[in-house]
Short mmCIF file of C-alpha atoms and ligand atoms in Angstrom, two decimals:
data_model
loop_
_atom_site.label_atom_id
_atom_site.label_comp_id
_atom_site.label_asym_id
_atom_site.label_seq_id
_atom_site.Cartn_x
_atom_site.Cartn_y
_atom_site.Cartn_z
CA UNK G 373 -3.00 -142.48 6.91
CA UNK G 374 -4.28 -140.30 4.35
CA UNK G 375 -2.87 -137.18 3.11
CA UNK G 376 -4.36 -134.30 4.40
CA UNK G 377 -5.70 -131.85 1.99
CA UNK G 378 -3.93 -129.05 2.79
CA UNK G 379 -0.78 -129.72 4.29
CA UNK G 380 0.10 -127.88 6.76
CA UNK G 381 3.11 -128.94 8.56
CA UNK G 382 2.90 -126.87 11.53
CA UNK G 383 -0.91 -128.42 12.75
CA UNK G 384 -0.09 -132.06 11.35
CA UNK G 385 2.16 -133.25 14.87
CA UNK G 386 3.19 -136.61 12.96
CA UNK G 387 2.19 -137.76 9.43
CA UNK G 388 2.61 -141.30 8.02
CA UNK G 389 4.64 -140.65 4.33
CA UNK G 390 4.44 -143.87 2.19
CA UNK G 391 5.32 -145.92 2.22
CA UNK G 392 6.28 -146.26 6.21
CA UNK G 393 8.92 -143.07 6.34
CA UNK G 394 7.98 -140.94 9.24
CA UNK G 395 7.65 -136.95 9.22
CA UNK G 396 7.88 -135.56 12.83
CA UNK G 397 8.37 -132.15 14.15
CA UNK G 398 8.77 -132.29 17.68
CA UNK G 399 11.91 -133.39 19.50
CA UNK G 400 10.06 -135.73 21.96
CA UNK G 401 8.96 -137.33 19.08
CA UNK G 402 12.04 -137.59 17.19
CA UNK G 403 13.62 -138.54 20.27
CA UNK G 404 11.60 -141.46 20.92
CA UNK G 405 11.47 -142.88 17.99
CA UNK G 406 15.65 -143.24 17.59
CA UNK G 407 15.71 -143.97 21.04
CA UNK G 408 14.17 -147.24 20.31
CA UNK G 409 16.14 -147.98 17.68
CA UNK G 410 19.58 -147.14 19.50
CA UNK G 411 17.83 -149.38 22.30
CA UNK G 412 17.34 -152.27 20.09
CA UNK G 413 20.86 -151.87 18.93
CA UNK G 414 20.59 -150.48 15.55
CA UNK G 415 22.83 -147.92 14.21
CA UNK G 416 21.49 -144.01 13.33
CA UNK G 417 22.65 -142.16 10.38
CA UNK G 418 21.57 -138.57 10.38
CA UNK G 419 21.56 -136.27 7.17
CA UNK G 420 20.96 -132.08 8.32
CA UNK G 421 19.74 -130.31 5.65
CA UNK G 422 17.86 -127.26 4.51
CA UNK G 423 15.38 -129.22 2.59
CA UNK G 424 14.68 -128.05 -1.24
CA UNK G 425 16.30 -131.61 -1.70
CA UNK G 426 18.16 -132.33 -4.65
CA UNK G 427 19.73 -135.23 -5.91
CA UNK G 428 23.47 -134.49 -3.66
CA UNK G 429 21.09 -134.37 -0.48
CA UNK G 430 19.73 -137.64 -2.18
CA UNK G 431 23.63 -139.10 -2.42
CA UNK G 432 24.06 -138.36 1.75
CA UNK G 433 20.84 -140.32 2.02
CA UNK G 434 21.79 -143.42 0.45
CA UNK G 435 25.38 -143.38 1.54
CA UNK G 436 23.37 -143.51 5.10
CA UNK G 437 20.99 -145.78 4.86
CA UNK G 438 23.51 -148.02 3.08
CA UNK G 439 25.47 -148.01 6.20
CA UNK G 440 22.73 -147.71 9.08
CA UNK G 441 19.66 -149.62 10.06
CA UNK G 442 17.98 -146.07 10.64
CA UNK G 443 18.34 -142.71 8.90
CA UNK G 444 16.93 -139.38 9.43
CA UNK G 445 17.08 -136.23 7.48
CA UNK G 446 16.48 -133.13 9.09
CA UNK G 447 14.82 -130.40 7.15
CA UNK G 448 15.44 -127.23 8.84
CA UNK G 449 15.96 -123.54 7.32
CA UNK G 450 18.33 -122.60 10.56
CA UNK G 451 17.81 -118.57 10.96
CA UNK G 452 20.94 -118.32 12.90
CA UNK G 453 23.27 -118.81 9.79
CA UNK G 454 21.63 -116.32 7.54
CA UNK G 455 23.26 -113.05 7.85
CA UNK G 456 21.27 -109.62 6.98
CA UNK G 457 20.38 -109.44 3.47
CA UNK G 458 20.61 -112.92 2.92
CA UNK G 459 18.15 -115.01 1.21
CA UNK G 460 16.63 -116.29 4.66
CA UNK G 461 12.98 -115.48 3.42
CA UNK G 462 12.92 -116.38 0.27
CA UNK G 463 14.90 -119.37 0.45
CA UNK G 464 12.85 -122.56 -0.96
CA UNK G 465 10.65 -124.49 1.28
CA UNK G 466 9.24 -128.16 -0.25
CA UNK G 467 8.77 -130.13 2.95
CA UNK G 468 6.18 -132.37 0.84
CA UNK G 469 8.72 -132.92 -1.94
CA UNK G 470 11.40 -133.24 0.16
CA UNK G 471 9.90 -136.11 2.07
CA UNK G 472 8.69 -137.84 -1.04
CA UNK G 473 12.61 -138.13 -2.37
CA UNK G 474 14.43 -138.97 1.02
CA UNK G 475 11.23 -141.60 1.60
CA UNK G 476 12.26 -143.03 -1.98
CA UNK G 477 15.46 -143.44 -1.14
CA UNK G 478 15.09 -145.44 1.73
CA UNK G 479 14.94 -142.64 4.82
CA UNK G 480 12.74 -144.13 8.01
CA UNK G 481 12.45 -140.35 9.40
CA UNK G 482 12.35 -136.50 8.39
CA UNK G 483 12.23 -133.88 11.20
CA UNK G 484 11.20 -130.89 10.38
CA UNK G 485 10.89 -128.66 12.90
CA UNK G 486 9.79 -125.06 13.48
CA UNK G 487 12.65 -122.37 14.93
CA UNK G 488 10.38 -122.14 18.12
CA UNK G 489 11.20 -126.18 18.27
CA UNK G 490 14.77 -125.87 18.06
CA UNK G 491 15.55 -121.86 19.70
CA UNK G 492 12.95 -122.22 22.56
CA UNK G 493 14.64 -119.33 24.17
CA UNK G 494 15.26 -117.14 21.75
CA UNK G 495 17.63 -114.85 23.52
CA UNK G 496 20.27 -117.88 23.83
CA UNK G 497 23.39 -116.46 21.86
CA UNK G 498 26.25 -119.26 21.46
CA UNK G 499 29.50 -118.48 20.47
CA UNK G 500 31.95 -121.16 19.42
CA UNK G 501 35.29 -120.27 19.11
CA UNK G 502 36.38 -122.44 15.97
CA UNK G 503 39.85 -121.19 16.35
CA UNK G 504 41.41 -120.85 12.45
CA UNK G 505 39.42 -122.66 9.92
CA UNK G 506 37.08 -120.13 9.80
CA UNK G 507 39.10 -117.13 8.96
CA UNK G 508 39.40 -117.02 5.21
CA UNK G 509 36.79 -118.22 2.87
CA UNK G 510 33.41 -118.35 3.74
CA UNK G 511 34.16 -117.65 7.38
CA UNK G 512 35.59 -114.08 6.01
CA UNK G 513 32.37 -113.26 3.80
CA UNK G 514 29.57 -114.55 5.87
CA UNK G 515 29.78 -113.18 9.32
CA UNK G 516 29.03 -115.03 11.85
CA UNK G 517 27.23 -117.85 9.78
CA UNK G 518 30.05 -120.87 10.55
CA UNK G 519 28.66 -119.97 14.13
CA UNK G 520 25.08 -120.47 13.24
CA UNK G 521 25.98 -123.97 11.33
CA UNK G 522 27.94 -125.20 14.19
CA UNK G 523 25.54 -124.25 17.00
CA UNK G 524 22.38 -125.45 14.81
CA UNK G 525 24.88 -128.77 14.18
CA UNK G 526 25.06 -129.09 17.62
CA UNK G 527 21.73 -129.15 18.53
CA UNK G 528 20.98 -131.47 16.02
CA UNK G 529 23.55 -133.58 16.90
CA UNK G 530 21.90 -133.74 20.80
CA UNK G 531 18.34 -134.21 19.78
CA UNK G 532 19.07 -137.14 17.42
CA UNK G 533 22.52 -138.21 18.85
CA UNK G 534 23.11 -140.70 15.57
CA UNK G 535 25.83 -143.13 15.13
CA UNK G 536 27.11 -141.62 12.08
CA UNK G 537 26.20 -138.19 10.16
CA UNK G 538 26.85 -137.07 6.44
CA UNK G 539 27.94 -133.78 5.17
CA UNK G 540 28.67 -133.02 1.51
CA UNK G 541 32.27 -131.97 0.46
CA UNK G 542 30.91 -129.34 -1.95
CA UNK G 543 30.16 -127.42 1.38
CA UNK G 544 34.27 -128.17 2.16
CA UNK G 545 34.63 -125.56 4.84
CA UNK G 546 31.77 -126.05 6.69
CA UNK G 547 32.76 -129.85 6.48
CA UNK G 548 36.38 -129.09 7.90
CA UNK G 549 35.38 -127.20 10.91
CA UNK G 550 32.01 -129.75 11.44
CA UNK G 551 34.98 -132.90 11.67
CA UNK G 552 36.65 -130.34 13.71
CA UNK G 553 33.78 -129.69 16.08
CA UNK G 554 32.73 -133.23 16.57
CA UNK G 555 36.28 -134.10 17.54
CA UNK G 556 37.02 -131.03 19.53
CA UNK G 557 33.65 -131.21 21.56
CA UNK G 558 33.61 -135.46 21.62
CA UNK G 559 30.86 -136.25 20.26
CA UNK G 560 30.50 -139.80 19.73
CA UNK G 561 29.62 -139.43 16.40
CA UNK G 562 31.38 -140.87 12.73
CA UNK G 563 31.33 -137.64 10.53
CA UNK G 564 32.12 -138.41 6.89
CA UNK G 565 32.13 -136.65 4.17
CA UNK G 566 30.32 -137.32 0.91
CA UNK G 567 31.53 -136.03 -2.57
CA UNK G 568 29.94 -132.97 -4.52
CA UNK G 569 27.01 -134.35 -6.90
CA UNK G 570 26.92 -132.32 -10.61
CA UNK G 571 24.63 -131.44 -13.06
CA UNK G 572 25.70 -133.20 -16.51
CA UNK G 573 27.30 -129.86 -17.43
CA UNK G 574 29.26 -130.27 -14.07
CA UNK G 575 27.87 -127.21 -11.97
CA UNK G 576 27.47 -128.53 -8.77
CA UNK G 577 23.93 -129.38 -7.73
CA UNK G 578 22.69 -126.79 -5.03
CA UNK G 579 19.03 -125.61 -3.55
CA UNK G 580 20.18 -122.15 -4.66
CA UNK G 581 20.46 -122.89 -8.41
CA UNK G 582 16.93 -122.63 -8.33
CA UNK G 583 17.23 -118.49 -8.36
CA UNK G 584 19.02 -118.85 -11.59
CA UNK G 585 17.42 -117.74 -14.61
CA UNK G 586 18.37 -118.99 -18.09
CA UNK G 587 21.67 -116.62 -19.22
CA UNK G 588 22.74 -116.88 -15.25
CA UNK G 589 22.58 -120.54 -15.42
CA UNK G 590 24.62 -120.71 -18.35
CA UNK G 591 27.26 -118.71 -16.67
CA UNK G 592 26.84 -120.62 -13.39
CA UNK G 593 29.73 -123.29 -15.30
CA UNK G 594 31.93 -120.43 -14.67
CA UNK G 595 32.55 -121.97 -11.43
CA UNK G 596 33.25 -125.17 -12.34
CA UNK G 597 34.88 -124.81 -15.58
CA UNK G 598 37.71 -122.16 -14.18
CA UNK G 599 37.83 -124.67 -11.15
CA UNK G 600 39.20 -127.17 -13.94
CA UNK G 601 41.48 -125.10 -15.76
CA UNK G 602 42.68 -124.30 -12.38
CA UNK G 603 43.69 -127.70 -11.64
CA UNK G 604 45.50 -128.28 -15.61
CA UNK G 605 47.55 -125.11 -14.95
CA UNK G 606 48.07 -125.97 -11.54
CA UNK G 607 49.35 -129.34 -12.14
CA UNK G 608 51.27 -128.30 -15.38
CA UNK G 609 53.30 -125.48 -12.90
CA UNK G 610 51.41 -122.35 -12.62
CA UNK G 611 52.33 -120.38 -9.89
CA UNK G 612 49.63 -119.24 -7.66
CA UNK G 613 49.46 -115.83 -8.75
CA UNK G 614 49.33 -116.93 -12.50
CA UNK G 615 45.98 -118.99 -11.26
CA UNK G 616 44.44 -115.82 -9.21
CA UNK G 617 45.25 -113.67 -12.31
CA UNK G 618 43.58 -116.52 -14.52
CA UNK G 619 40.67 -116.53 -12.93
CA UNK G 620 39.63 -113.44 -12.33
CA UNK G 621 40.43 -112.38 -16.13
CA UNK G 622 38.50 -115.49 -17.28
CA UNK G 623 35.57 -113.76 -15.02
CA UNK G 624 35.77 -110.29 -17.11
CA UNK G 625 34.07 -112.86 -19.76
CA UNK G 626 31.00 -113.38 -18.25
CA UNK G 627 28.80 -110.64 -17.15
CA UNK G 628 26.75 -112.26 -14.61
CA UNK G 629 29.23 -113.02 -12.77
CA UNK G 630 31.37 -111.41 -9.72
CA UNK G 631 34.24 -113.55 -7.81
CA UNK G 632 33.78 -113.59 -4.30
CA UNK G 633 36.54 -115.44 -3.26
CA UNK G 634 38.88 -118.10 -4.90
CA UNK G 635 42.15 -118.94 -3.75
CA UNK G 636 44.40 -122.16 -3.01
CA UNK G 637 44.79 -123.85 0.83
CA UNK G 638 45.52 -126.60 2.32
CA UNK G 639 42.85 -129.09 3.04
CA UNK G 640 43.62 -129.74 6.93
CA UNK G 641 44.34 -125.83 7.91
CA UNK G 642 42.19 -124.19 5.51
CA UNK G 643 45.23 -121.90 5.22
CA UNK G 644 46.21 -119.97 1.95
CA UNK G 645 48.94 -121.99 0.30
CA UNK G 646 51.56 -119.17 -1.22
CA UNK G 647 53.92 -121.43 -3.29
CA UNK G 648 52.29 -124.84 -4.63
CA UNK G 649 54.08 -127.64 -4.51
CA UNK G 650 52.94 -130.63 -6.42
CA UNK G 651 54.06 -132.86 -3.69
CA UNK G 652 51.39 -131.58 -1.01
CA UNK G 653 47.33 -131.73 -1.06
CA UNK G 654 45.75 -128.51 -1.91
CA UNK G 655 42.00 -127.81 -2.55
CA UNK G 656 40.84 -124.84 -4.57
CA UNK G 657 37.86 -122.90 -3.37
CA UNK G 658 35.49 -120.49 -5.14
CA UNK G 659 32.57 -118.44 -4.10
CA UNK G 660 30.66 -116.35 -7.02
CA UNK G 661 28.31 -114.51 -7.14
CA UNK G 662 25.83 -115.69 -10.08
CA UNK G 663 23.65 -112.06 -10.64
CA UNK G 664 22.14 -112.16 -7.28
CA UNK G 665 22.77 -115.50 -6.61
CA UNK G 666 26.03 -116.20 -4.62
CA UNK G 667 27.60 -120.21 -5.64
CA UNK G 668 30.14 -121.99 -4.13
CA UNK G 669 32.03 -124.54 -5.62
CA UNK G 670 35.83 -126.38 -4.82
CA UNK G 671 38.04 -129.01 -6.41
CA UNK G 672 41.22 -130.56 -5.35
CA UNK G 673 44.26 -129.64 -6.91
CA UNK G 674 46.60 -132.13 -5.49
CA UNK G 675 45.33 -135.21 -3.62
CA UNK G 676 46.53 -136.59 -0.22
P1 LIG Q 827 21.98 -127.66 2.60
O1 LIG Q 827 20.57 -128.13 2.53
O2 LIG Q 827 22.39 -126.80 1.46
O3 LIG Q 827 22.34 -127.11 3.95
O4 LIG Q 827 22.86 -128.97 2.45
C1 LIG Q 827 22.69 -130.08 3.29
C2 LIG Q 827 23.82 -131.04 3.07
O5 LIG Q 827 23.84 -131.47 1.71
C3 LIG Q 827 25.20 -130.38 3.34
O6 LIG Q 827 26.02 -131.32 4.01
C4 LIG Q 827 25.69 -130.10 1.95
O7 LIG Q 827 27.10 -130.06 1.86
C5 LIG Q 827 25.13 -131.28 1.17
N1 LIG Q 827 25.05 -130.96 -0.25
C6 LIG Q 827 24.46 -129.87 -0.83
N2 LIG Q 827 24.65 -129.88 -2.17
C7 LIG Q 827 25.38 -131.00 -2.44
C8 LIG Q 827 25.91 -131.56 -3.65
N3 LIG Q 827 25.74 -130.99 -4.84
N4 LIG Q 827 26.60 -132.72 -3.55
C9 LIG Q 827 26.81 -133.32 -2.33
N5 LIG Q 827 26.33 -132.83 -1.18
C10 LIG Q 827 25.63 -131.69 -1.22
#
């Protein structure tokens, strides 16, 4: 098929993308077309995203079609996990682009649907109780968005119902309580985490950078840099007050930026850690704000 001039998502039902990847925004559609593949017995691997697709969406992509006959990528700016003020309007949308990258990758379907598609009844309020994972971190700052992600991750999860789906670990807490969810509401679904992809400078890779202007994405490697020296001063005996005092005096350096969050927890609780002990995994996460622009960024201490 040819593309159309103007492309205009929301008139064009289905559109072929070269070279054979398939762009659909309807869940009957969707529907159908991994029901035949489930029915043939091929496996489904099924990347969410919020499209603006960058090369760590591109890393969930490959991991999936790597293991699965069939992958599809959502692309789907969910409403429900923007809080007020948030960047819900102005956050990037590149459907065209989008497609292009997942399709080079190997991806046999994007759905892209409108909120109408997936909130038909836009009065339905869910709330999931997701118990203690969610009560520090981003869970604390962001009311009410882990809701949003996990009912949006739901529905997802029901319209494409995949074999396997891939979240990235830069995201860790939304990852933790997503394993949680799928295991706590039996889905019969492999979740697996994939790990954070980096610019060369090593800030993490993220639709967001794209607010960034020069100076701010200078001091972006704020994150990731203090996230290092973290992890030497942690692992050479720093107590975890001499890394909260590090960090935010290392942040009185760079005037773009404002510390959200960071502190030290334990990978499986997503519980503050008070004494470290070298001896026991511990992840440290970091939310920023980059001038307007909020980043989030981990690293793991400690292994498993
Ligand atoms: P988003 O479009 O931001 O909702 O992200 C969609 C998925 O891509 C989530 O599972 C993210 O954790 C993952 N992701 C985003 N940025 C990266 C990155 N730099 N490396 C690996 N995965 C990522």
């Amino acid at each position: 098929m040819e593309k159309p001039e103007v492309f205009n998502w929301e008139i064009v039902p289905t559109y072929l993308h070269p070279p054979e990847m398939i762009i659909v925004h309807r869940v009957a559609d969707l529907r159908k077309l991994v029901r035949e593949q489930l029915n043939n017995g091929k496996t489904v691997g099924f990347v969410p995203t919020m499209g603006a697709l960058h090369a760590g969406h591109g890393s969930l992509v490959k991991e999936s079609v790597q293991e699965n006959d069939y992958t599809v990528v959502s692309v789907f700016v969910n409403p429900t996990q923007f809080g007020a003020g948030e960047d819900l309007d102005k956050y990037p949308r590149t459907l065209e682009s989008d497609a292009e990258l997942v399709g080079g990758l190997g991806a046999d379907l994007v759905f892209a649907p409108s909120a109408n598609e997936v909130y038909p009844f836009a009065s339905t309020e869910i709330e999931f109780g997701i118990r203690t994972l969610d009560n520090h971190f981003c869970g604390a700052t962001r009311e009410g968005h882990f809701n949003g992600v996990v009912q949006v991750v739901t529905m997802l999860f029901n319209m494409v119902q995949p074999t396997r789906a891939y979240f990235g670990l830069k995201d860790f807490q939304q990852f933790a309580i997503l394993k949680r969810m799928g295991k706590e509401l039996h889905f019969p679904i492999e979740i697996k985490g994939c790990p954070t992809v980096r610019e060369k400078d090593g800030l993490a890779m993220s639709s967001r950078n794209t607010y960034l202007n020069a100076e701010e994405r200078k001091q972006a490697l704020f994150l990731h840099q203090s996230l290092n020296e973290v992890r030497e001063k942690a692992r050479s005996g720093s107590s975890k007050n001499e890394l909260l005092e590090f960090v935010h005096s290392n942040a009185t350096h760079f005037d773009k930026i404002e510390v959200q969050y960071f502190d030290v927890c334990d990978p499986d609780t997503l519980q503050p850690i008070e004494e470290i002990d070298p001896s026991k995994p511990a992840i440290a996460l970091m939310a920023a704000f980059c001038g307007s622009t909020r980043l989030i960024d981990n690293l793991y201490l400690f292994d498993a």
